[in-house]
Amino acid sequence: MESAYTLASRELARRREENRKEHDRRRKKVLAAAPAMAELEQKLALGGTALIKCVMDKKTDISAIEARIRQLQQKKRALLCALHLPDDYLDDIYTCPHCHDTGFDQNGRRCSCYLQLISKYIGANANLTEYMKEQTFDRFDYRLFQNQPAQNGRQPLAYIKAAVQKAMHFAETFDTTHQNLLLMGNAGTGKTYLSSCIANYALGRGKSVYYQTAFSLFDTMEKLKFDRLSGEDEEQAAAATKHAHKVELLIIDDLGTEFVSAYSSAALFELLNERLMQKRSTILSTNFSLNNLENIYGRRVLSRLYGYFEILPFVGRDLRIPQKHEEES
């Protein structure tokens, strides 16, 4: 899993190569039909070199050279016209007219085309499903929670509103506050949905995000650790593991539901600890209580959760179960 910047730069290089090939194809086509074009191009090149030398040497006969170049350009246009081709047919080809497919403008700033490619690949590396990509803060439906009964005096609607407000603030500021979140509650109460909202908002800000379930993440890391993969699978696992350590926002879903081994417990601690030291934000979601997590992963992991994660509690019924089923039961 290569960085979005590497992938964006590679696509720019691919564009340059494709445009170069198309330019070569056009030139061969013209030279086959009008061999005289080769001599014209050579004279134009010599004229350009003479003009640059004249400017560098601060000579005064620039106008004569410029007139000669204009005459040659006119002959070139006439030759292209005779072949029923546009005047710019042999010009260099660029997908982006602003940066000429280099990715940077004349001031050395990233071109908008490069930024768009970076954003595209950041999203591709996030590992969100198509369904998750549609889950955003502006589409959040509080009506799903408003008629739910209180649980031990806790109103689901009030809890989800508080969680959304904190999540929105987190999505806007995590890269400067280095905050971490622990989403806790029963299955189907909106934890993954809210994680998706945060992920999409962060991606919109140009931040790198990686979502993965605890089962898939630690299964991949364990297979890689104990040489149970080979070839392309091993390369992908190594890239995913590295990405989980380095990405700006890591989201691990369903913590505690994976097969927990001595290795996975140690791997979770190492991952959280490294990300905390690097000041990279992490979101964990789980159906388990803190006591259960301590029993599963040990006190070292629990100390990181207590000391560095803000807990967002989720209450209410499982939204994935239709309401009418509850009423009939």
Coordinates of C-alpha atoms in Angstrom, one line a residue:
M1 CA 0.0 0.0 0.0
E2 CA 2.0 2.9 -1.3
S3 CA 1.5 6.5 -0.2
A4 CA -1.0 8.8 -2.0
Y5 CA 1.9 11.1 -2.9
T6 CA 3.9 8.2 -4.5
L7 CA 0.8 7.1 -6.5
A8 CA -0.1 10.6 -7.6
S9 CA 3.5 11.2 -8.8
R10 CA 3.4 7.9 -10.6
E11 CA 0.2 8.9 -12.4
L12 CA 1.7 12.2 -13.5
A13 CA 4.7 10.3 -14.8
R14 CA 2.4 8.0 -16.7
R15 CA 0.6 11.0 -18.2
R16 CA 3.9 12.5 -19.4
E17 CA 4.9 9.2 -21.0
E18 CA 1.6 8.8 -22.7
N19 CA 1.6 12.3 -24.0
R20 CA 5.2 11.9 -25.2
K21 CA 4.3 8.8 -27.2
E22 CA 1.3 10.6 -28.7
H23 CA 3.6 13.5 -29.7
D24 CA 6.0 11.0 -31.3
R25 CA 3.2 9.3 -33.2
R26 CA 2.0 12.6 -34.6
R27 CA 5.5 13.7 -35.7
K28 CA 6.1 10.4 -37.5
K29 CA 2.8 10.8 -39.2
V30 CA 3.7 14.3 -40.5
L31 CA 7.2 13.4 -41.5
A32 CA 5.9 10.5 -43.5
A33 CA 3.6 12.7 -45.4
A34 CA 5.9 15.8 -45.6
P35 CA 9.6 15.0 -45.1
A36 CA 10.4 18.8 -45.5
M37 CA 9.0 19.2 -41.9
A38 CA 12.2 17.8 -40.5
E39 CA 14.3 20.5 -42.0
L40 CA 11.9 23.2 -40.9
E41 CA 12.0 21.9 -37.3
Q42 CA 15.8 21.8 -37.4
K43 CA 15.9 25.4 -38.5
L44 CA 13.4 26.5 -35.9
A45 CA 15.5 24.8 -33.2
L46 CA 18.6 26.5 -34.4
G47 CA 16.7 29.8 -34.5
G48 CA 15.6 29.3 -30.9
T49 CA 19.2 28.6 -29.8
A50 CA 20.5 31.7 -31.6
L51 CA 17.8 33.8 -29.9
I52 CA 18.7 32.6 -26.5
K53 CA 22.4 33.2 -27.2
C54 CA 21.7 36.7 -28.5
V55 CA 19.7 37.5 -25.3
M56 CA 22.4 36.1 -23.0
D57 CA 25.2 38.1 -24.9
K58 CA 23.0 41.2 -24.9
K59 CA 23.3 41.7 -28.6
T60 CA 21.1 44.0 -30.6
D61 CA 20.2 41.9 -33.7
I62 CA 17.3 40.1 -31.9
S63 CA 14.6 41.4 -34.2
A64 CA 16.2 39.8 -37.2
I65 CA 16.3 36.4 -35.6
E66 CA 12.7 36.8 -34.4
A67 CA 11.6 37.7 -37.9
R68 CA 13.3 34.6 -39.2
I69 CA 11.6 32.4 -36.6
R70 CA 8.2 33.8 -37.5
Q71 CA 8.8 33.1 -41.1
L72 CA 9.8 29.5 -40.4
Q73 CA 6.7 29.1 -38.1
Q74 CA 4.5 30.4 -40.9
K75 CA 5.9 27.8 -43.3
K76 CA 5.3 25.1 -40.7
R77 CA 1.7 26.2 -40.3
A78 CA 1.2 26.2 -44.0
L79 CA 2.7 22.7 -44.3
L80 CA 0.3 21.4 -41.6
C81 CA -2.6 23.1 -43.2
A82 CA -1.8 21.4 -46.5
L83 CA -2.1 18.1 -44.6
H84 CA -5.4 19.2 -43.1
L85 CA -4.0 19.3 -39.6
P86 CA -4.3 22.1 -36.9
D87 CA -1.5 24.6 -36.3
D88 CA -0.7 23.1 -32.9
Y89 CA -0.6 19.5 -34.1
L90 CA 3.1 19.1 -33.4
D91 CA 3.2 21.2 -30.2
D92 CA 4.1 19.4 -26.9
I93 CA 1.1 17.7 -25.4
Y94 CA 0.1 18.3 -21.8
T95 CA -2.9 17.0 -19.8
C96 CA -2.6 20.0 -17.5
P97 CA -1.9 23.3 -19.2
H98 CA -0.9 24.9 -15.9
C99 CA 2.0 22.7 -14.7
H100 CA 2.7 20.8 -17.9
D101 CA 2.1 17.6 -15.9
T102 CA 5.0 18.2 -13.5
G103 CA 2.6 18.6 -10.5
F104 CA 4.1 22.0 -9.6
D105 CA 3.4 25.6 -10.9
Q106 CA 6.1 28.2 -11.7
N107 CA 6.3 29.2 -8.0
G108 CA 7.0 25.6 -6.9
R109 CA 3.6 25.1 -5.4
R110 CA 1.5 22.0 -5.9
C111 CA -0.7 22.3 -8.9
S112 CA -4.5 21.7 -8.5
C113 CA -4.2 18.6 -10.7
Y114 CA -1.6 17.1 -8.4
L115 CA -3.7 17.9 -5.3
Q116 CA -6.7 16.2 -6.9
L117 CA -4.6 13.1 -7.6
I118 CA -3.3 13.0 -4.1
S119 CA -6.9 13.3 -2.7
K120 CA -8.0 10.5 -5.1
Y121 CA -5.3 8.1 -3.8
I122 CA -5.7 9.1 -0.2
G123 CA -9.4 8.0 -0.5
A124 CA -8.4 4.8 -2.3
N125 CA -6.0 3.8 0.5
A126 CA -8.7 4.5 3.2
N127 CA -10.3 1.0 2.7
L128 CA -13.8 2.3 3.1
T129 CA -16.6 0.4 1.4
E130 CA -18.8 2.1 -1.0
Y131 CA -21.6 2.1 1.6
M132 CA -19.3 3.7 4.2
K133 CA -18.3 6.5 1.7
E134 CA -21.9 7.6 1.8
Q135 CA -21.9 8.0 5.6
T136 CA -21.3 11.7 6.4
F137 CA -22.1 14.1 9.1
D138 CA -24.6 16.0 6.9
R139 CA -26.5 12.8 6.3
F140 CA -26.7 11.8 9.9
D141 CA -30.3 10.9 10.8
Y142 CA -31.2 11.6 14.4
R143 CA -34.7 10.3 13.8
L144 CA -33.3 6.8 14.3
F145 CA -32.7 7.6 17.9
Q146 CA -35.5 10.0 18.9
N147 CA -38.1 7.4 19.8
Q148 CA -35.8 4.9 21.5
P149 CA -36.6 4.4 25.2
A150 CA -34.0 5.3 27.9
Q151 CA -31.6 2.7 29.1
N152 CA -30.8 3.0 32.8
G153 CA -31.8 6.6 32.7
R154 CA -29.7 7.3 29.6
Q155 CA -31.4 8.7 26.5
P156 CA -30.0 7.4 23.2
L157 CA -30.8 10.6 21.4
A158 CA -28.9 12.8 23.9
Y159 CA -25.9 10.4 23.8
I160 CA -25.7 10.3 20.0
K161 CA -26.0 14.1 19.7
A162 CA -23.1 14.5 22.2
A163 CA -21.1 11.9 20.3
V164 CA -21.6 13.6 16.9
Q165 CA -20.6 17.0 18.2
K166 CA -17.4 15.6 19.7
A167 CA -16.8 13.6 16.5
M168 CA -17.1 16.7 14.3
H169 CA -14.7 18.6 16.5
F170 CA -12.3 15.6 16.3
A171 CA -12.5 15.3 12.5
E172 CA -11.6 19.0 12.2
T173 CA -8.8 19.1 14.7
F174 CA -7.2 15.7 15.2
D175 CA -4.1 16.5 13.2
T176 CA -3.2 19.4 15.6
T177 CA -4.6 18.1 18.9
H178 CA -3.4 14.5 18.3
Q179 CA -6.6 13.3 20.1
N180 CA -7.7 9.7 20.1
L181 CA -11.2 8.3 20.5
L182 CA -12.6 5.1 22.0
L183 CA -16.2 4.4 20.8
M184 CA -18.0 2.0 23.2
G185 CA -21.4 0.5 23.1
N186 CA -23.5 -2.4 22.0
A187 CA -23.6 -3.6 18.5
G188 CA -25.6 -1.6 16.0
T189 CA -25.7 1.6 18.0
G190 CA -23.9 3.8 15.4
K191 CA -20.2 3.4 16.2
T192 CA -19.1 2.3 12.7
Y193 CA -21.4 4.9 11.1
L194 CA -19.8 7.7 13.2
S195 CA -16.3 6.4 12.4
S196 CA -17.2 6.6 8.7
C197 CA -18.4 10.2 9.1
I198 CA -15.1 11.1 10.7
A199 CA -13.2 9.3 8.0
N200 CA -15.0 11.0 5.2
Y201 CA -14.6 14.4 6.7
A202 CA -10.9 13.8 7.3
L203 CA -10.5 12.7 3.7
G204 CA -12.2 15.8 2.6
R205 CA -9.5 17.8 4.4
G206 CA -6.8 15.9 2.5
K207 CA -5.8 13.8 5.5
S208 CA -4.8 10.1 5.1
V209 CA -7.1 7.6 6.7
Y210 CA -7.1 3.8 7.1
Y211 CA -10.1 1.8 8.2
Q212 CA -9.8 -1.9 9.2
T213 CA -11.6 -4.3 11.4
A214 CA -9.6 -5.6 14.3
F215 CA -10.0 -9.2 13.0
S216 CA -8.6 -8.3 9.5
L217 CA -5.8 -6.1 10.8
F218 CA -4.3 -8.4 13.4
D219 CA -4.9 -11.5 11.2
T220 CA -2.8 -9.8 8.5
M221 CA -0.1 -8.7 10.9
E222 CA 0.1 -12.2 12.5
K223 CA 0.4 -14.0 9.2
L224 CA 3.1 -11.6 8.1
K225 CA 5.0 -11.9 11.4
F226 CA 5.1 -15.7 11.3
D227 CA 5.8 -16.0 7.5
R228 CA 2.5 -17.5 6.6
L229 CA 2.3 -15.4 3.4
S230 CA 4.3 -15.2 0.2
G231 CA 4.6 -13.3 -3.0
E232 CA 2.1 -10.6 -3.7
D233 CA 0.1 -11.4 -0.5
E234 CA 3.2 -10.8 1.6
E235 CA 4.0 -7.5 -0.1
Q236 CA 0.4 -6.3 0.4
A237 CA 0.4 -7.4 4.1
A238 CA 3.7 -5.6 4.7
A239 CA 2.3 -2.4 3.0
A240 CA -0.9 -2.5 5.0
T241 CA 1.0 -3.0 8.3
K242 CA 3.3 -0.1 7.5
H243 CA 0.3 2.0 6.5
A244 CA -1.5 1.2 9.8
H245 CA 1.6 2.6 11.7
K246 CA 2.1 5.7 9.6
V247 CA -1.3 6.9 8.5
E248 CA -2.6 10.1 9.9
L249 CA -5.8 8.6 11.2
L250 CA -6.2 4.9 11.9
I251 CA -9.6 3.4 12.6
I252 CA -9.8 -0.1 14.1
D253 CA -13.4 -1.4 14.3
D254 CA -14.9 -4.1 16.4
L255 CA -11.9 -4.4 18.8
G256 CA -12.1 -7.5 20.9
T257 CA -14.1 -9.6 18.4
E258 CA -11.0 -11.0 16.7
F259 CA -9.2 -14.1 17.8
V260 CA -7.0 -12.7 20.6
S261 CA -3.6 -14.3 21.0
A262 CA -0.5 -13.3 22.9
Y263 CA 0.8 -11.9 19.6
S264 CA -2.3 -9.8 18.8
S265 CA -2.3 -8.3 22.3
A266 CA 1.4 -7.4 22.0
A267 CA 0.8 -6.1 18.5
L268 CA -2.1 -3.9 19.6
F269 CA 0.0 -2.4 22.4
E270 CA 3.0 -1.8 20.1
L271 CA 0.8 -0.2 17.4
L272 CA -1.0 2.1 19.9
N273 CA 2.2 3.0 21.6
E274 CA 4.1 3.8 18.4
R275 CA 1.2 5.9 17.1
L276 CA 1.0 7.8 20.4
M277 CA 4.7 8.6 20.3
Q278 CA 4.4 9.8 16.8
K279 CA 1.4 11.9 17.7
R280 CA -0.8 10.1 15.1
S281 CA -4.5 9.8 16.0
T282 CA -6.4 6.5 16.4
I283 CA -10.1 5.6 16.7
L284 CA -11.1 2.3 18.3
S285 CA -14.6 1.0 18.5
T286 CA -15.7 -1.9 20.6
N287 CA -18.7 -3.7 22.0
F288 CA -16.9 -4.5 25.2
S289 CA -16.5 -2.7 28.5
L290 CA -13.1 -1.5 29.8
N291 CA -13.0 -4.4 32.2
N292 CA -13.5 -6.8 29.4
L293 CA -10.8 -5.1 27.3
E294 CA -8.4 -5.4 30.2
N295 CA -9.2 -9.1 30.5
I296 CA -8.6 -9.6 26.8
Y297 CA -5.6 -7.4 26.2
G298 CA -4.0 -6.8 29.6
R299 CA -3.3 -3.8 31.8
R300 CA -0.7 -2.3 29.4
V301 CA -3.2 -1.7 26.7
L302 CA -5.8 -0.5 29.2
S303 CA -3.4 2.1 30.5
R304 CA -3.1 3.5 27.0
L305 CA -6.9 3.6 26.6
Y306 CA -7.4 5.3 30.0
G307 CA -4.5 7.8 29.6
Y308 CA -4.8 8.8 25.9
F309 CA -8.3 8.1 24.6
E310 CA -11.5 10.0 25.0
I311 CA -14.4 7.6 25.5
L312 CA -17.6 8.2 23.5
P313 CA -20.4 6.0 24.9
F314 CA -23.2 4.7 22.7
V315 CA -26.5 3.5 24.0
G316 CA -29.8 2.3 22.5
R317 CA -31.1 -0.6 20.4
D318 CA -29.4 -2.3 17.5
L319 CA -30.3 -0.1 14.5
R320 CA -29.7 -2.9 12.1
I321 CA -32.7 -4.8 13.5
P322 CA -36.0 -3.4 12.1
Q323 CA -38.1 -1.8 14.7
K324 CA -41.2 -3.9 13.9
H325 CA -39.3 -7.1 14.9
E326 CA -38.8 -5.7 18.3
E327 CA -42.5 -4.8 18.6
E328 CA -43.6 -8.3 17.5
S329 CA -41.2 -10.1 19.9

